[in-house]
Protein backbone atom coordinates (compact mmCIF):
# COMPACT_ATOMS: atom_id res chain seq x y z
CA UNK A 1 0.00 0.00 0.00
CA UNK A 2 1.41 3.41 -0.95
CA UNK A 3 1.41 6.40 1.42
CA UNK A 4 -1.14 8.13 -0.82
CA UNK A 5 -3.82 5.50 -0.34
CA UNK A 6 -6.42 5.56 2.40
CA UNK A 7 -5.76 3.01 5.13
CA UNK A 8 -8.48 0.34 5.04
CA UNK A 9 -10.63 0.03 8.16
CA UNK A 10 -9.20 -2.76 10.33
CA UNK A 11 -11.12 -2.18 13.54
CA UNK A 12 -14.72 -1.72 12.48
CA UNK A 13 -16.63 0.08 15.23
CA UNK A 14 -19.92 -0.71 13.46
CA UNK A 15 -19.54 -4.23 14.82
CA UNK A 16 -21.13 -4.34 18.30
CA UNK A 17 -18.53 -6.66 19.88
CA UNK A 18 -15.66 -4.60 18.45
CA UNK A 19 -17.20 -1.40 19.79
CA UNK A 20 -17.60 -2.85 23.30
CA UNK A 21 -14.08 -4.31 23.25
CA UNK A 22 -12.64 -0.89 22.29
CA UNK A 23 -14.32 0.79 25.25
CA UNK A 24 -12.86 -1.74 27.67
CA UNK A 25 -9.38 -1.81 26.10
CA UNK A 26 -9.20 1.97 25.99
CA UNK A 27 -10.08 2.29 29.66
CA UNK A 28 -7.01 0.20 30.47
CA UNK A 29 -4.67 1.41 27.71
CA UNK A 30 -5.38 5.15 28.04
CA UNK A 31 -6.22 5.83 31.70
CA UNK A 32 -5.44 9.52 31.13
CA UNK A 33 -8.52 10.12 28.96
CA UNK A 34 -10.52 11.64 31.84
CA UNK A 35 -7.96 14.46 31.89
CA UNK A 36 -8.79 15.15 28.24
CA UNK A 37 -12.52 15.14 29.09
CA UNK A 38 -11.78 17.70 31.82
CA UNK A 39 -9.78 19.88 29.41
CA UNK A 40 -12.68 19.89 26.92
CA UNK A 41 -15.05 20.92 29.73
CA UNK A 42 -12.69 23.63 30.95
CA UNK A 43 -12.64 25.14 27.45
CA UNK A 44 -16.47 25.21 27.31
CA UNK A 45 -17.61 25.81 30.86
CA UNK A 46 -17.78 29.61 30.72
CA UNK A 47 -20.21 29.69 27.77
CA UNK A 48 -23.98 29.60 28.27
CA UNK A 49 -26.58 27.53 26.38
CA UNK A 50 -24.15 25.71 24.17
CA UNK A 51 -25.15 23.94 20.98
CA UNK A 52 -22.51 21.27 20.52
CA UNK A 53 -21.68 18.83 17.73
CA UNK A 54 -19.38 15.90 18.49
CA UNK A 55 -17.73 14.09 15.58
CA UNK A 56 -17.06 10.38 16.10
CA UNK A 57 -18.83 10.49 19.44
CA UNK A 58 -18.44 6.75 20.12
CA UNK A 59 -19.44 5.52 23.58
CA UNK A 60 -20.57 8.93 24.83
CA UNK A 61 -17.91 9.37 27.50
CA UNK A 62 -16.94 12.87 26.42
CA UNK A 63 -20.60 13.79 25.89
CA UNK A 64 -21.43 12.73 29.43
CA UNK A 65 -18.71 14.89 30.98
CA UNK A 66 -19.68 17.91 28.88
CA UNK A 67 -23.39 17.48 29.67
CA UNK A 68 -22.68 17.19 33.39
CA UNK A 69 -20.22 20.08 33.67
CA UNK A 70 -21.29 22.60 31.01
CA UNK A 71 -24.42 24.54 30.17
CA UNK A 72 -25.65 22.62 27.11
CA UNK A 73 -28.77 23.54 25.23
CA UNK A 74 -28.41 20.84 22.61
CA UNK A 75 -25.86 18.10 21.90
CA UNK A 76 -25.57 16.31 18.56
CA UNK A 77 -23.55 13.09 18.64
CA UNK A 78 -22.46 12.06 15.15
CA UNK A 79 -21.00 8.63 14.53
CA UNK A 80 -21.27 6.08 11.73
CA UNK A 81 -21.76 3.22 14.20
CA UNK A 82 -25.24 2.41 15.51
CA UNK A 83 -23.47 0.04 17.94
CA UNK A 84 -21.51 2.97 19.42
CA UNK A 85 -24.68 5.04 19.68
CA UNK A 86 -26.34 2.19 21.59
CA UNK A 87 -23.42 2.07 24.05
CA UNK A 88 -23.56 5.88 24.38
CA UNK A 89 -27.30 5.88 25.10
CA UNK A 90 -26.70 3.29 27.84
CA UNK A 91 -23.78 5.25 29.29
CA UNK A 92 -25.69 8.55 29.24
CA UNK A 93 -28.86 7.25 30.87
CA UNK A 94 -31.25 10.17 31.53
CA UNK A 95 -28.79 12.59 29.90
CA UNK A 96 -29.47 10.90 26.55
CA UNK A 97 -32.68 12.96 26.35
CA UNK A 98 -30.53 16.02 25.65
CA UNK A 99 -28.70 14.28 22.81
CA UNK A 100 -29.59 13.81 19.16
CA UNK A 101 -27.81 10.76 17.81
CA UNK A 102 -26.94 11.11 14.12
CA UNK A 103 -25.69 8.06 12.25
CA UNK A 104 -23.56 9.44 9.47
CA UNK A 105 -20.16 8.88 7.80
CA UNK A 106 -17.95 11.96 8.03
CA UNK A 107 -15.93 10.76 5.06
CA UNK A 108 -18.92 11.56 2.84
CA UNK A 109 -18.65 15.14 1.48
CA UNK A 110 -22.30 15.83 2.34
CA UNK A 111 -22.05 14.86 6.02
CA UNK A 112 -22.84 18.40 7.22
CA UNK A 113 -26.21 18.61 5.46
CA UNK A 114 -29.15 19.61 7.63
CA UNK A 115 -27.26 19.50 10.94
CA UNK A 116 -27.85 23.18 11.75
CA UNK A 117 -25.33 25.49 13.37
CA UNK A 118 -23.33 25.13 16.56
CA UNK A 119 -21.37 27.08 19.13
CA UNK A 120 -18.78 24.32 19.39
CA UNK A 121 -17.62 21.29 17.43
CA UNK A 122 -15.68 18.77 19.50
CA UNK A 123 -13.85 15.61 18.53
CA UNK A 124 -11.61 13.19 20.43
CA UNK A 125 -9.54 10.31 19.00
CA UNK A 126 -11.80 10.18 15.94
CA UNK A 127 -10.60 12.54 13.19
CA UNK A 128 -7.93 10.05 12.04
CA UNK A 129 -10.85 7.77 11.13
CA UNK A 130 -11.06 9.70 7.86
CA UNK A 131 -8.43 7.00 7.13
CA UNK A 132 -5.74 9.33 5.77
CA UNK A 133 -4.12 12.39 7.28
CA UNK A 134 -4.70 14.37 4.06
CA UNK A 135 -8.46 14.26 4.81
CA UNK A 136 -8.13 16.15 8.10
CA UNK A 137 -8.17 19.68 6.68
CA UNK A 138 -11.25 19.01 4.48
CA UNK A 139 -13.03 17.47 7.50
CA UNK A 140 -12.25 20.47 9.72
CA UNK A 141 -13.08 22.93 6.93
CA UNK A 142 -16.54 21.37 6.62
CA UNK A 143 -16.91 21.40 10.41
CA UNK A 144 -16.10 25.13 10.38
CA UNK A 145 -19.06 25.81 8.10
CA UNK A 146 -21.34 24.51 10.88
CA UNK A 147 -20.01 26.93 13.47
CA UNK A 148 -21.43 30.33 14.26
CA UNK A 149 -18.89 33.15 13.83
CA UNK A 150 -16.81 33.11 17.01
CA UNK A 151 -17.61 29.42 17.48
CA UNK A 152 -15.07 26.99 18.88
CA UNK A 153 -13.42 23.87 17.51
CA UNK A 154 -11.92 21.48 20.06
CA UNK A 155 -9.89 18.85 18.23
CA UNK A 156 -7.95 16.12 20.03
CA UNK A 157 -6.21 13.20 18.37
CA UNK A 158 -3.08 11.10 18.38
CA UNK A 159 0.04 12.48 16.79
CA UNK A 160 2.96 10.53 15.39
CA UNK A 161 5.38 9.07 17.86
CA UNK A 162 8.18 6.57 17.20
CA UNK A 163 5.85 3.65 18.06
CA UNK A 164 3.01 4.69 15.74
CA UNK A 165 2.26 1.88 13.33
CA UNK A 166 -0.22 3.46 10.92
CA UNK A 167 1.84 6.51 9.97
CA UNK A 168 -0.45 7.45 7.07
CA UNK A 169 -3.30 8.15 9.50
CA UNK A 170 -1.56 10.44 11.98
CA UNK A 171 0.04 13.85 11.69
CA UNK A 172 3.24 15.10 13.23
CA UNK A 173 2.44 17.04 16.41
CA UNK A 174 3.34 20.42 14.85
CA UNK A 175 1.08 19.72 11.86
CA UNK A 176 -2.01 19.42 14.05
CA UNK A 177 -2.35 23.18 14.85
CA UNK A 178 -1.27 23.99 11.28
CA UNK A 179 -4.17 21.88 10.01
CA UNK A 180 -6.63 23.86 12.12
CA UNK A 181 -5.21 27.07 10.66
CA UNK A 182 -5.38 25.69 7.12
CA UNK A 183 -9.04 24.82 7.79
CA UNK A 184 -9.68 28.49 8.58
CA UNK A 185 -9.49 28.55 12.38
CA UNK A 186 -7.84 31.43 14.22
CA UNK A 187 -6.18 31.76 17.61
CA UNK A 188 -5.21 28.08 17.63
CA UNK A 189 -3.84 27.04 21.00
CA UNK A 190 -2.94 23.90 22.91
CA UNK A 191 -5.35 23.04 25.74
CA UNK A 192 -3.97 19.67 26.91
CA UNK A 193 -1.45 17.01 25.96
CA UNK A 194 -0.65 13.53 27.23
CA UNK A 195 0.17 10.09 25.82
CA UNK A 196 1.02 11.34 22.29
CA UNK A 197 -2.35 13.01 22.06
CA UNK A 198 -3.05 16.74 22.03
CA UNK A 199 -6.17 18.88 22.38
CA UNK A 200 -6.16 22.03 20.26
CA UNK A 201 -8.66 24.86 20.34
CA UNK A 202 -9.44 27.17 17.42
CA UNK A 203 -12.05 29.82 16.68
CA UNK A 204 -14.16 30.45 13.63
CA UNK A 205 -13.48 34.09 12.94
CA UNK A 206 -16.37 36.46 12.59
CA UNK A 207 -15.49 37.89 9.18
CA UNK A 208 -17.51 41.02 9.89
CA UNK A 209 -15.30 41.70 12.94
CA UNK A 210 -12.12 41.13 10.91
CA UNK A 211 -13.32 43.53 8.21
CA UNK A 212 -14.28 46.10 10.84
CA UNK A 213 -10.85 45.82 12.49
CA UNK A 214 -9.10 46.13 9.11
CA UNK A 215 -11.22 49.20 8.31
CA UNK A 216 -10.41 50.72 11.69
CA UNK A 217 -6.67 50.23 11.26
CA UNK A 218 -6.52 51.57 7.67
C1 LIG B 1 -11.49 5.50 18.47
S1 LIG B 1 -13.23 5.77 18.60
C2 LIG B 1 -13.33 7.24 19.60
C3 LIG B 1 -14.69 7.45 20.17
C4 LIG B 1 -14.87 8.71 21.04
N1 LIG B 1 -14.55 9.91 20.34
C5 LIG B 1 -14.05 8.62 22.29
O1 LIG B 1 -12.91 9.12 22.31
O2 LIG B 1 -14.52 8.00 23.27
C6 LIG B 1 -13.57 6.41 16.99
C7 LIG B 1 -15.04 6.66 16.74
O3 LIG B 1 -15.20 7.21 15.44
C8 LIG B 1 -16.28 6.57 14.79
N2 LIG B 1 -16.04 6.62 13.35
C9 LIG B 1 -15.09 5.94 12.66
N3 LIG B 1 -15.15 6.24 11.37
C10 LIG B 1 -16.17 7.13 11.23
C11 LIG B 1 -16.72 7.80 10.12
N4 LIG B 1 -16.22 7.61 8.91
N5 LIG B 1 -17.77 8.64 10.32
C12 LIG B 1 -18.27 8.82 11.58
N6 LIG B 1 -17.79 8.20 12.68
C13 LIG B 1 -16.75 7.37 12.50
C14 LIG B 1 -16.28 5.16 15.34
O4 LIG B 1 -17.51 4.51 15.18
C15 LIG B 1 -15.90 5.41 16.79
O5 LIG B 1 -17.02 5.63 17.59
mmCIF file of C-alpha atoms and ligand atoms in Angstrom:
data_model
loop_
_atom_site.group_PDB
_atom_site.id
_atom_site.type_symbol
_atom_site.label_atom_id
_atom_site.label_comp_id
_atom_site.label_asym_id
_atom_site.label_seq_id
_atom_site.Cartn_x
_atom_site.Cartn_y
_atom_site.Cartn_z
ATOM 1 C CA UNK A 1 0.000 0.000 0.000
ATOM 2 C CA UNK A 2 1.412 3.408 -0.946
ATOM 3 C CA UNK A 3 1.407 6.405 1.416
ATOM 4 C CA UNK A 4 -1.141 8.131 -0.822
ATOM 5 C CA UNK A 5 -3.815 5.501 -0.336
ATOM 6 C CA UNK A 6 -6.418 5.560 2.400
ATOM 7 C CA UNK A 7 -5.757 3.011 5.130
ATOM 8 C CA UNK A 8 -8.480 0.340 5.043
ATOM 9 C CA UNK A 9 -10.632 0.032 8.162
ATOM 10 C CA UNK A 10 -9.202 -2.758 10.326
ATOM 11 C CA UNK A 11 -11.117 -2.185 13.545
ATOM 12 C CA UNK A 12 -14.724 -1.719 12.477
ATOM 13 C CA UNK A 13 -16.631 0.080 15.228
ATOM 14 C CA UNK A 14 -19.918 -0.715 13.465
ATOM 15 C CA UNK A 15 -19.539 -4.232 14.825
ATOM 16 C CA UNK A 16 -21.129 -4.345 18.297
ATOM 17 C CA UNK A 17 -18.532 -6.661 19.879
ATOM 18 C CA UNK A 18 -15.659 -4.601 18.455
ATOM 19 C CA UNK A 19 -17.204 -1.397 19.794
ATOM 20 C CA UNK A 20 -17.602 -2.848 23.304
ATOM 21 C CA UNK A 21 -14.081 -4.307 23.250
ATOM 22 C CA UNK A 22 -12.644 -0.889 22.292
ATOM 23 C CA UNK A 23 -14.320 0.791 25.246
ATOM 24 C CA UNK A 24 -12.856 -1.737 27.674
ATOM 25 C CA UNK A 25 -9.382 -1.814 26.098
ATOM 26 C CA UNK A 26 -9.197 1.974 25.988
ATOM 27 C CA UNK A 27 -10.078 2.288 29.665
ATOM 28 C CA UNK A 28 -7.012 0.197 30.475
ATOM 29 C CA UNK A 29 -4.667 1.410 27.709
ATOM 30 C CA UNK A 30 -5.381 5.154 28.035
ATOM 31 C CA UNK A 31 -6.216 5.826 31.695
ATOM 32 C CA UNK A 32 -5.440 9.516 31.134
ATOM 33 C CA UNK A 33 -8.516 10.116 28.964
ATOM 34 C CA UNK A 34 -10.520 11.642 31.844
ATOM 35 C CA UNK A 35 -7.959 14.460 31.892
ATOM 36 C CA UNK A 36 -8.791 15.146 28.240
ATOM 37 C CA UNK A 37 -12.521 15.138 29.092
ATOM 38 C CA UNK A 38 -11.782 17.700 31.818
ATOM 39 C CA UNK A 39 -9.783 19.875 29.413
ATOM 40 C CA UNK A 40 -12.681 19.893 26.924
ATOM 41 C CA UNK A 41 -15.049 20.915 29.732
ATOM 42 C CA UNK A 42 -12.692 23.629 30.947
ATOM 43 C CA UNK A 43 -12.643 25.140 27.455
ATOM 44 C CA UNK A 44 -16.470 25.211 27.306
ATOM 45 C CA UNK A 45 -17.611 25.806 30.862
ATOM 46 C CA UNK A 46 -17.779 29.610 30.717
ATOM 47 C CA UNK A 47 -20.214 29.690 27.767
ATOM 48 C CA UNK A 48 -23.985 29.604 28.273
ATOM 49 C CA UNK A 49 -26.583 27.533 26.383
ATOM 50 C CA UNK A 50 -24.152 25.707 24.167
ATOM 51 C CA UNK A 51 -25.155 23.938 20.982
ATOM 52 C CA UNK A 52 -22.508 21.273 20.517
ATOM 53 C CA UNK A 53 -21.685 18.825 17.731
ATOM 54 C CA UNK A 54 -19.379 15.904 18.493
ATOM 55 C CA UNK A 55 -17.730 14.094 15.581
ATOM 56 C CA UNK A 56 -17.062 10.385 16.101
ATOM 57 C CA UNK A 57 -18.834 10.486 19.444
ATOM 58 C CA UNK A 58 -18.442 6.747 20.118
ATOM 59 C CA UNK A 59 -19.444 5.516 23.581
ATOM 60 C CA UNK A 60 -20.574 8.934 24.826
ATOM 61 C CA UNK A 61 -17.915 9.367 27.502
ATOM 62 C CA UNK A 62 -16.938 12.872 26.417
ATOM 63 C CA UNK A 63 -20.599 13.791 25.888
ATOM 64 C CA UNK A 64 -21.433 12.729 29.431
ATOM 65 C CA UNK A 65 -18.709 14.887 30.982
ATOM 66 C CA UNK A 66 -19.685 17.911 28.882
ATOM 67 C CA UNK A 67 -23.393 17.475 29.667
ATOM 68 C CA UNK A 68 -22.682 17.186 33.395
ATOM 69 C CA UNK A 69 -20.216 20.077 33.668
ATOM 70 C CA UNK A 70 -21.293 22.603 31.012
ATOM 71 C CA UNK A 71 -24.423 24.541 30.169
ATOM 72 C CA UNK A 72 -25.646 22.624 27.114
ATOM 73 C CA UNK A 73 -28.774 23.538 25.233
ATOM 74 C CA UNK A 74 -28.408 20.836 22.611
ATOM 75 C CA UNK A 75 -25.855 18.100 21.895
ATOM 76 C CA UNK A 76 -25.573 16.314 18.558
ATOM 77 C CA UNK A 77 -23.549 13.094 18.645
ATOM 78 C CA UNK A 78 -22.458 12.065 15.149
ATOM 79 C CA UNK A 79 -20.998 8.634 14.531
ATOM 80 C CA UNK A 80 -21.273 6.082 11.730
ATOM 81 C CA UNK A 81 -21.757 3.220 14.198
ATOM 82 C CA UNK A 82 -25.236 2.408 15.513
ATOM 83 C CA UNK A 83 -23.471 0.044 17.935
ATOM 84 C CA UNK A 84 -21.508 2.972 19.416
ATOM 85 C CA UNK A 85 -24.685 5.044 19.675
ATOM 86 C CA UNK A 86 -26.344 2.194 21.594
ATOM 87 C CA UNK A 87 -23.418 2.074 24.048
ATOM 88 C CA UNK A 88 -23.557 5.876 24.379
ATOM 89 C CA UNK A 89 -27.300 5.883 25.096
ATOM 90 C CA UNK A 90 -26.699 3.293 27.835
ATOM 91 C CA UNK A 91 -23.780 5.253 29.288
ATOM 92 C CA UNK A 92 -25.693 8.549 29.242
ATOM 93 C CA UNK A 93 -28.863 7.247 30.868
ATOM 94 C CA UNK A 94 -31.252 10.169 31.533
ATOM 95 C CA UNK A 95 -28.790 12.593 29.899
ATOM 96 C CA UNK A 96 -29.471 10.903 26.551
ATOM 97 C CA UNK A 97 -32.679 12.959 26.353
ATOM 98 C CA UNK A 98 -30.531 16.018 25.654
ATOM 99 C CA UNK A 99 -28.701 14.283 22.812
ATOM 100 C CA UNK A 100 -29.595 13.814 19.163
ATOM 101 C CA UNK A 101 -27.809 10.760 17.805
ATOM 102 C CA UNK A 102 -26.939 11.106 14.117
ATOM 103 C CA UNK A 103 -25.694 8.056 12.245
ATOM 104 C CA UNK A 104 -23.560 9.442 9.466
ATOM 105 C CA UNK A 105 -20.158 8.885 7.801
ATOM 106 C CA UNK A 106 -17.954 11.965 8.034
ATOM 107 C CA UNK A 107 -15.928 10.763 5.057
ATOM 108 C CA UNK A 108 -18.919 11.561 2.839
ATOM 109 C CA UNK A 109 -18.654 15.136 1.477
ATOM 110 C CA UNK A 110 -22.295 15.835 2.342
ATOM 111 C CA UNK A 111 -22.054 14.860 6.022
ATOM 112 C CA UNK A 112 -22.840 18.397 7.220
ATOM 113 C CA UNK A 113 -26.209 18.611 5.464
ATOM 114 C CA UNK A 114 -29.149 19.605 7.632
ATOM 115 C CA UNK A 115 -27.262 19.499 10.935
ATOM 116 C CA UNK A 116 -27.846 23.180 11.754
ATOM 117 C CA UNK A 117 -25.328 25.492 13.374
ATOM 118 C CA UNK A 118 -23.331 25.126 16.556
ATOM 119 C CA UNK A 119 -21.368 27.084 19.130
ATOM 120 C CA UNK A 120 -18.777 24.316 19.390
ATOM 121 C CA UNK A 121 -17.620 21.288 17.427
ATOM 122 C CA UNK A 122 -15.680 18.765 19.501
ATOM 123 C CA UNK A 123 -13.847 15.610 18.529
ATOM 124 C CA UNK A 124 -11.609 13.193 20.433
ATOM 125 C CA UNK A 125 -9.542 10.311 18.999
ATOM 126 C CA UNK A 126 -11.797 10.176 15.940
ATOM 127 C CA UNK A 127 -10.601 12.539 13.191
ATOM 128 C CA UNK A 128 -7.935 10.052 12.043
ATOM 129 C CA UNK A 129 -10.849 7.769 11.135
ATOM 130 C CA UNK A 130 -11.060 9.703 7.862
ATOM 131 C CA UNK A 131 -8.429 6.999 7.129
ATOM 132 C CA UNK A 132 -5.741 9.330 5.770
ATOM 133 C CA UNK A 133 -4.118 12.387 7.277
ATOM 134 C CA UNK A 134 -4.703 14.371 4.064
ATOM 135 C CA UNK A 135 -8.464 14.255 4.811
ATOM 136 C CA UNK A 136 -8.130 16.147 8.103
ATOM 137 C CA UNK A 137 -8.167 19.680 6.676
ATOM 138 C CA UNK A 138 -11.251 19.013 4.484
ATOM 139 C CA UNK A 139 -13.028 17.470 7.500
ATOM 140 C CA UNK A 140 -12.254 20.473 9.716
ATOM 141 C CA UNK A 141 -13.081 22.931 6.934
ATOM 142 C CA UNK A 142 -16.538 21.371 6.618
ATOM 143 C CA UNK A 143 -16.908 21.397 10.408
ATOM 144 C CA UNK A 144 -16.098 25.126 10.377
ATOM 145 C CA UNK A 145 -19.064 25.814 8.098
ATOM 146 C CA UNK A 146 -21.343 24.506 10.880
ATOM 147 C CA UNK A 147 -20.014 26.934 13.472
ATOM 148 C CA UNK A 148 -21.433 30.327 14.263
ATOM 149 C CA UNK A 149 -18.890 33.155 13.832
ATOM 150 C CA UNK A 150 -16.805 33.106 17.005
ATOM 151 C CA UNK A 151 -17.610 29.420 17.477
ATOM 152 C CA UNK A 152 -15.071 26.989 18.885
ATOM 153 C CA UNK A 153 -13.416 23.868 17.511
ATOM 154 C CA UNK A 154 -11.920 21.484 20.064
ATOM 155 C CA UNK A 155 -9.889 18.853 18.234
ATOM 156 C CA UNK A 156 -7.948 16.116 20.025
ATOM 157 C CA UNK A 157 -6.212 13.197 18.371
ATOM 158 C CA UNK A 158 -3.079 11.102 18.385
ATOM 159 C CA UNK A 159 0.039 12.476 16.788
ATOM 160 C CA UNK A 160 2.962 10.535 15.392
ATOM 161 C CA UNK A 161 5.380 9.069 17.861
ATOM 162 C CA UNK A 162 8.177 6.565 17.205
ATOM 163 C CA UNK A 163 5.846 3.645 18.057
ATOM 164 C CA UNK A 164 3.006 4.692 15.744
ATOM 165 C CA UNK A 165 2.261 1.880 13.330
ATOM 166 C CA UNK A 166 -0.215 3.461 10.922
ATOM 167 C CA UNK A 167 1.838 6.508 9.965
ATOM 168 C CA UNK A 168 -0.452 7.447 7.071
ATOM 169 C CA UNK A 169 -3.296 8.153 9.505
ATOM 170 C CA UNK A 170 -1.563 10.444 11.979
ATOM 171 C CA UNK A 171 0.037 13.855 11.694
ATOM 172 C CA UNK A 172 3.238 15.101 13.231
ATOM 173 C CA UNK A 173 2.443 17.043 16.407
ATOM 174 C CA UNK A 174 3.338 20.421 14.849
ATOM 175 C CA UNK A 175 1.083 19.718 11.860
ATOM 176 C CA UNK A 176 -2.013 19.421 14.055
ATOM 177 C CA UNK A 177 -2.347 23.176 14.848
ATOM 178 C CA UNK A 178 -1.274 23.989 11.284
ATOM 179 C CA UNK A 179 -4.170 21.878 10.007
ATOM 180 C CA UNK A 180 -6.634 23.864 12.124
ATOM 181 C CA UNK A 181 -5.206 27.073 10.661
ATOM 182 C CA UNK A 182 -5.383 25.693 7.120
ATOM 183 C CA UNK A 183 -9.038 24.817 7.786
ATOM 184 C CA UNK A 184 -9.678 28.489 8.580
ATOM 185 C CA UNK A 185 -9.489 28.555 12.383
ATOM 186 C CA UNK A 186 -7.845 31.433 14.217
ATOM 187 C CA UNK A 187 -6.179 31.756 17.612
ATOM 188 C CA UNK A 188 -5.212 28.083 17.632
ATOM 189 C CA UNK A 189 -3.838 27.039 20.996
ATOM 190 C CA UNK A 190 -2.939 23.899 22.906
ATOM 191 C CA UNK A 191 -5.348 23.040 25.744
ATOM 192 C CA UNK A 192 -3.974 19.673 26.914
ATOM 193 C CA UNK A 193 -1.448 17.014 25.956
ATOM 194 C CA UNK A 194 -0.645 13.526 27.225
ATOM 195 C CA UNK A 195 0.170 10.091 25.820
ATOM 196 C CA UNK A 196 1.019 11.339 22.289
ATOM 197 C CA UNK A 197 -2.351 13.013 22.058
ATOM 198 C CA UNK A 198 -3.047 16.742 22.031
ATOM 199 C CA UNK A 199 -6.166 18.880 22.383
ATOM 200 C CA UNK A 200 -6.162 22.033 20.258
ATOM 201 C CA UNK A 201 -8.665 24.862 20.342
ATOM 202 C CA UNK A 202 -9.439 27.169 17.417
ATOM 203 C CA UNK A 203 -12.051 29.824 16.681
ATOM 204 C CA UNK A 204 -14.158 30.453 13.626
ATOM 205 C CA UNK A 205 -13.477 34.092 12.943
ATOM 206 C CA UNK A 206 -16.371 36.459 12.588
ATOM 207 C CA UNK A 207 -15.493 37.891 9.176
ATOM 208 C CA UNK A 208 -17.509 41.021 9.893
ATOM 209 C CA UNK A 209 -15.300 41.696 12.936
ATOM 210 C CA UNK A 210 -12.124 41.131 10.907
ATOM 211 C CA UNK A 211 -13.323 43.528 8.206
ATOM 212 C CA UNK A 212 -14.283 46.101 10.844
ATOM 213 C CA UNK A 213 -10.846 45.821 12.489
ATOM 214 C CA UNK A 214 -9.105 46.128 9.112
ATOM 215 C CA UNK A 215 -11.221 49.204 8.309
ATOM 216 C CA UNK A 216 -10.406 50.722 11.691
ATOM 217 C CA UNK A 217 -6.675 50.231 11.256
ATOM 218 C CA UNK A 218 -6.516 51.571 7.674
HETATM 219 C C1 LIG B 1 -11.495 5.501 18.472
HETATM 220 S S1 LIG B 1 -13.234 5.772 18.596
HETATM 221 C C2 LIG B 1 -13.332 7.242 19.605
HETATM 222 C C3 LIG B 1 -14.693 7.452 20.173
HETATM 223 C C4 LIG B 1 -14.871 8.712 21.041
HETATM 224 N N1 LIG B 1 -14.551 9.914 20.337
HETATM 225 C C5 LIG B 1 -14.046 8.622 22.290
HETATM 226 O O1 LIG B 1 -12.913 9.121 22.313
HETATM 227 O O2 LIG B 1 -14.520 8.000 23.269
HETATM 228 C C6 LIG B 1 -13.572 6.408 16.992
HETATM 229 C C7 LIG B 1 -15.036 6.663 16.742
HETATM 230 O O3 LIG B 1 -15.204 7.214 15.444
HETATM 231 C C8 LIG B 1 -16.276 6.569 14.792
HETATM 232 N N2 LIG B 1 -16.035 6.620 13.351
HETATM 233 C C9 LIG B 1 -15.088 5.935 12.660
HETATM 234 N N3 LIG B 1 -15.153 6.240 11.370
HETATM 235 C C10 LIG B 1 -16.165 7.126 11.230
HETATM 236 C C11 LIG B 1 -16.720 7.798 10.124
HETATM 237 N N4 LIG B 1 -16.215 7.614 8.913
HETATM 238 N N5 LIG B 1 -17.766 8.642 10.316
HETATM 239 C C12 LIG B 1 -18.267 8.821 11.576
HETATM 240 N N6 LIG B 1 -17.787 8.198 12.678
HETATM 241 C C13 LIG B 1 -16.745 7.371 12.501
HETATM 242 C C14 LIG B 1 -16.284 5.157 15.338
HETATM 243 O O4 LIG B 1 -17.511 4.505 15.183
HETATM 244 C C15 LIG B 1 -15.904 5.408 16.787
HETATM 245 O O5 LIG B 1 -17.025 5.629 17.591
#
